[in-house]
Each structure stands twice: as structure tokens, then as C-alpha cells.
XYZ file of C-alpha atoms in Angstrom:
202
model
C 42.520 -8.143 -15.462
C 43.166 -6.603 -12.187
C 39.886 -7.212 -10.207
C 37.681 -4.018 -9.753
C 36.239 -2.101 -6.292
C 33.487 0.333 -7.298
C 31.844 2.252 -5.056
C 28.211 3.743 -5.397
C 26.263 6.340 -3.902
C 23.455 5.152 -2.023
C 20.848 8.016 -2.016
C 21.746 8.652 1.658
C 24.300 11.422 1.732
C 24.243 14.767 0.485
C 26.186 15.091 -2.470
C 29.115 17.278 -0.515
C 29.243 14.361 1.669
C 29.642 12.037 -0.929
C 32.024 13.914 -2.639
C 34.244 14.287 0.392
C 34.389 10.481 0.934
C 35.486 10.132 -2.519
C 37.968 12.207 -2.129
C 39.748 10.233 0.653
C 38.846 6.591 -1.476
C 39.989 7.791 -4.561
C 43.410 6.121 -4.225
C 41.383 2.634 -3.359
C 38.256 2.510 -5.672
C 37.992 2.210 -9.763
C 34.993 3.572 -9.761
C 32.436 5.831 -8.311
C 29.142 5.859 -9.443
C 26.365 8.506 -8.828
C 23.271 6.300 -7.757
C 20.808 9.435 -7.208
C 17.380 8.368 -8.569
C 15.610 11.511 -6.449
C 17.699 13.492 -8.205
C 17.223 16.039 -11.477
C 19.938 16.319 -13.623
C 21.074 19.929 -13.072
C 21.748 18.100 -9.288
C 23.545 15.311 -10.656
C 25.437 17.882 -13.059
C 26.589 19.733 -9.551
C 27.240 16.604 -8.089
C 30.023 15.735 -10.986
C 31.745 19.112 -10.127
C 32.298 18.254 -7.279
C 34.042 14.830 -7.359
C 36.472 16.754 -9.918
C 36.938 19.288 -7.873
C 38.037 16.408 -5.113
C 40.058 15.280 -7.196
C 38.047 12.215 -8.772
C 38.843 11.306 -12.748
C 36.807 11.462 -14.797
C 37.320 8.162 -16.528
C 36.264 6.954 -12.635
C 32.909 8.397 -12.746
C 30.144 6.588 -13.845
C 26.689 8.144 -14.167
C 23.315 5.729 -13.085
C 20.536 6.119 -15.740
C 21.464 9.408 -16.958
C 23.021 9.624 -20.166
C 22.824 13.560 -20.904
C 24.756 14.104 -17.585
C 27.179 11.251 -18.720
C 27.342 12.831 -22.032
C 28.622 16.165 -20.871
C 30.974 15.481 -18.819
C 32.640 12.241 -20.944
C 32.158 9.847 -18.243
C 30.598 6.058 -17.861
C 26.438 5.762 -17.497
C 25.030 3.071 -15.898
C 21.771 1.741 -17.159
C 19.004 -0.072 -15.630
C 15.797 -1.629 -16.457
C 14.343 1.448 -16.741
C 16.927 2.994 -18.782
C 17.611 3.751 -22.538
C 18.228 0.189 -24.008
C 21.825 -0.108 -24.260
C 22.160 -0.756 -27.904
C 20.231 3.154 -28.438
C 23.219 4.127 -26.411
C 25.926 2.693 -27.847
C 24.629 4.303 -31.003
C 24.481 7.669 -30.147
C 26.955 7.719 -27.716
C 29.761 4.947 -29.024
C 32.490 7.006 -27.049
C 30.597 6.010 -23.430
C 31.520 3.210 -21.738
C 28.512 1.823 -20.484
C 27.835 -0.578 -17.613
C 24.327 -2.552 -17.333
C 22.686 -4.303 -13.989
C 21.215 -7.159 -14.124
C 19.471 -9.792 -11.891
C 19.308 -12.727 -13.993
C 21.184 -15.027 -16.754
C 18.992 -13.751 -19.548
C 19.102 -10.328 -18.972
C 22.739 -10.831 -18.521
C 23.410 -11.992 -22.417
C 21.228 -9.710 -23.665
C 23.083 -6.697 -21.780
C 25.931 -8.647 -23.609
C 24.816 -9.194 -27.253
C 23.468 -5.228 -26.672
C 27.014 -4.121 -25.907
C 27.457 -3.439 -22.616
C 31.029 -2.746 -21.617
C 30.254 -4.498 -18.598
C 27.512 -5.750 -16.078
C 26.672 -5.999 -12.713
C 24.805 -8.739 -11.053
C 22.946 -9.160 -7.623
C 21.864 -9.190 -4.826
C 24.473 -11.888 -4.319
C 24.030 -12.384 -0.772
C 21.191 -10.807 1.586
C 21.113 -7.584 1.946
C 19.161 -4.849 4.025
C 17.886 -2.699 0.702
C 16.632 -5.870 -0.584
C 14.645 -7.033 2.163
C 12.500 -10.148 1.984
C 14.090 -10.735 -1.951
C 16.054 -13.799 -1.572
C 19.934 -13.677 -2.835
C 20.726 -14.603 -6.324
C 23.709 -15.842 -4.860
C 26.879 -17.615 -5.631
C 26.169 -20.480 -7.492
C 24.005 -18.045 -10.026
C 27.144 -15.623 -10.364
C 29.558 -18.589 -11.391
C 26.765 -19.604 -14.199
C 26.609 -16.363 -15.465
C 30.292 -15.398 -15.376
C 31.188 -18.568 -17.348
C 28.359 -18.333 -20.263
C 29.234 -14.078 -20.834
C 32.740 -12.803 -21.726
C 32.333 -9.503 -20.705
C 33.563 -8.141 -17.208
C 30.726 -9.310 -14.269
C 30.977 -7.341 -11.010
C 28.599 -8.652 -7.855
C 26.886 -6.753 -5.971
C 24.989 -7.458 -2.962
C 25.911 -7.920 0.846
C 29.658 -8.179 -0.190
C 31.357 -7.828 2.838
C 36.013 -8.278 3.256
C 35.120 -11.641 4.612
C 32.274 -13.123 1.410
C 34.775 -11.493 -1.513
C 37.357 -14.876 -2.030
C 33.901 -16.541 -2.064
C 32.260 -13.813 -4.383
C 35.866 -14.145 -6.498
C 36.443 -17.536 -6.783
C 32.684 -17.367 -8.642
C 34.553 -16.259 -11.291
C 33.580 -12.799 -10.626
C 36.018 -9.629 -11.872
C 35.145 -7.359 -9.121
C 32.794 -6.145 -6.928
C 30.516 -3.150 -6.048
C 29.671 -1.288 -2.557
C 27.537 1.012 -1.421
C 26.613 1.003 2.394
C 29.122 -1.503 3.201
C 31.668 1.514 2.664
C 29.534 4.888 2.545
C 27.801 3.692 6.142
C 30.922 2.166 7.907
C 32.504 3.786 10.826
C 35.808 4.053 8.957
C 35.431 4.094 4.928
C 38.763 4.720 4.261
C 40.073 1.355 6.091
C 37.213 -0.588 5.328
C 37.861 0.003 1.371
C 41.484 -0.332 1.718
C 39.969 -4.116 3.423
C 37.774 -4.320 0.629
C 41.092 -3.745 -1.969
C 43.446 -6.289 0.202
C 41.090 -8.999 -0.307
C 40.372 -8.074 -3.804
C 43.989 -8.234 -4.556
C 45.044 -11.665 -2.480
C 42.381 -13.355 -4.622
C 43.787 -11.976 -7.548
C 47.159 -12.877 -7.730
């Protein structure tokens, strides 16, 4: 499997803003997810229209926590420990593809033996929204990867220069938020991201 960039909102920009980035990273990122936890869902409804209307797929949307916004647009929800337990989920909503994060081994099978399509797992190395929490880091990702058969994307601190080490984990992709959305240049910096994802990978 080709390994994965995903990109996620990080509660910073304005949705326009976010949706304009997009735009330009489309041709470079999997996935974008809407990470908006301030925001109601007739916002995060909006904020869908707009990545469509830049041109975003909808199979490369992916919806945090929010499965009625998921639900009516057809794209991937992203749950949390807050969220709808993913099992309830895949029940109602078998069609959604449904991604789960999760911060240690345990959680990590039971996101598995719920269903999850896939998982996310972090912080993997130190990280500014994660202040004083130390890393999980890479030792924990190449336990986890090799005792769950289900995609595992890090997320954490990755920077171009950490993802051979992040890959060679085991892991099958990885996900960004500031390390794009804040960088001078997002375009180059994912197309960075994407060169080192793919020398790894072949």
C-alpha cells in the first residue's frame, strides 16, 4: 500500500483559509480532515462546501467527531475518545469509512476488533500542542504496527527529516497539521513531506 500524507486542520485558520490551502495540496495529500472542535455543525457543513468547491473529493475528506456532517456529505469521520464508539458507527453507518486515534496499544486493538478502517497514533515525537506530555514515540509505534493489521498512521512532530524513521516503524503513513498549515511554504513543504514518503516506500 502506497504510504499515506493526511493533512488536518488545526483550529487555527478560518475555514476559507483552510479551504484555499487545500486547494493548492490537493494534488499532494490523501486526505484532509476537518479538526474543528469549536465548531457547530452547520459550520463544519459550510466548511465541506467549500473544499468541494476547491476542488477537494470527497472520498478525501474526512470529518473529526462528527458523524451527521460525515453522513451527509458521504465522506470519512474521525472519532476520538469522546466520540460515538466505533462499533455504534459502523452499524448505522457501514458505508463510512471511519478512522480512530489512539494513544496507546490497548486502545489501538480495541479501535481494531471495533472496526476501525484505520487508526492514528501519537504524539510520536514532541510536539508544541502537546506540551509537557512526553512522546509515545518510535519504539511504541513499531509495537503497535506489528500486533494490529489495520493501516497505522503517526502523528506527532513528524517533520521531512523524522518520516524514514517514523516509516521504517512500520508505519503506513503519516498525519500533519502545523507542520504544513503553519509553514512558510505549504505547498513545497507537503510536496517534501510526499518525496520522503515515497523514497521510503519503494
Amino acid at each position: 500500500m502506497r504510504k499515506q500524507l493526511h493533512v488536518i486542520s488545526d483550529g487555527k485558520l478560518s475555514l476559507e483559509a483552510f479551504a484555499e490551502i487545500a486547494g493548492e495540496l490537493e494534488p499532494f495529500t490523501d486526505k484532509f480532515h476537518l479538526r474543528e472542535k469549536h465548531r457547530t455543525s452547520r459550520e463544519l457543513y459550510t466548511g465541506v462546501k467549500m473544499l468541494l468547491k476547491k476542488g477537494i473529493p470527497t472520498h478525501k475528506i474526512v470529518i473529526n467527531d462528527r458523524v451527521d456532517v460525515a453522513w451527509a456529505f458521504k465522506t470519512g469521520v474521525h472519532l476520538a475518545f469522546h466520540s460515538l464508539p466505533i462499533h455504534i458507527v459502523k452499524m448505522h453507518f457501514p458505508d463510512i469509512r471511519i478512522g480512530c486515534s489512539v494513544h496507546s496499544l490497548e486502545a489501538a486493538e480495541e479501535a481494531t476488533k471495533q472496526g476501525a478502517d484505520y487508526i492514528l497514533f501519537g504524539h510520536i515525537f514532541e510536539t508544541d500542542s502537546k506540551k509537557g506530555v512526553p512522546p509515545r514515540g518510535i519504539g511504541a509505534l513499531e509495537v503497535l504496527k506489528k500486533r494490529n493489521d489495520i493501516p497505522v498512521l503517526a502523528i506527532g512532530g513528524i517533520k521531512p527529516e523524522n518520516v524514514p524513521e517514523v516509516l521504517g516503524a512500520g508505519a503506513d503513513g503519516i498525519a500533519v497539521m502545523s507542520g504544513i498549515l503553519q509553514a512558510k511554504d505549504p505547498i513545497e513543504t507537503a510536496k517534501l513531506f510526499l518525496k520522503k514518503l515515497n523514497e521510503e516506500g519503494q
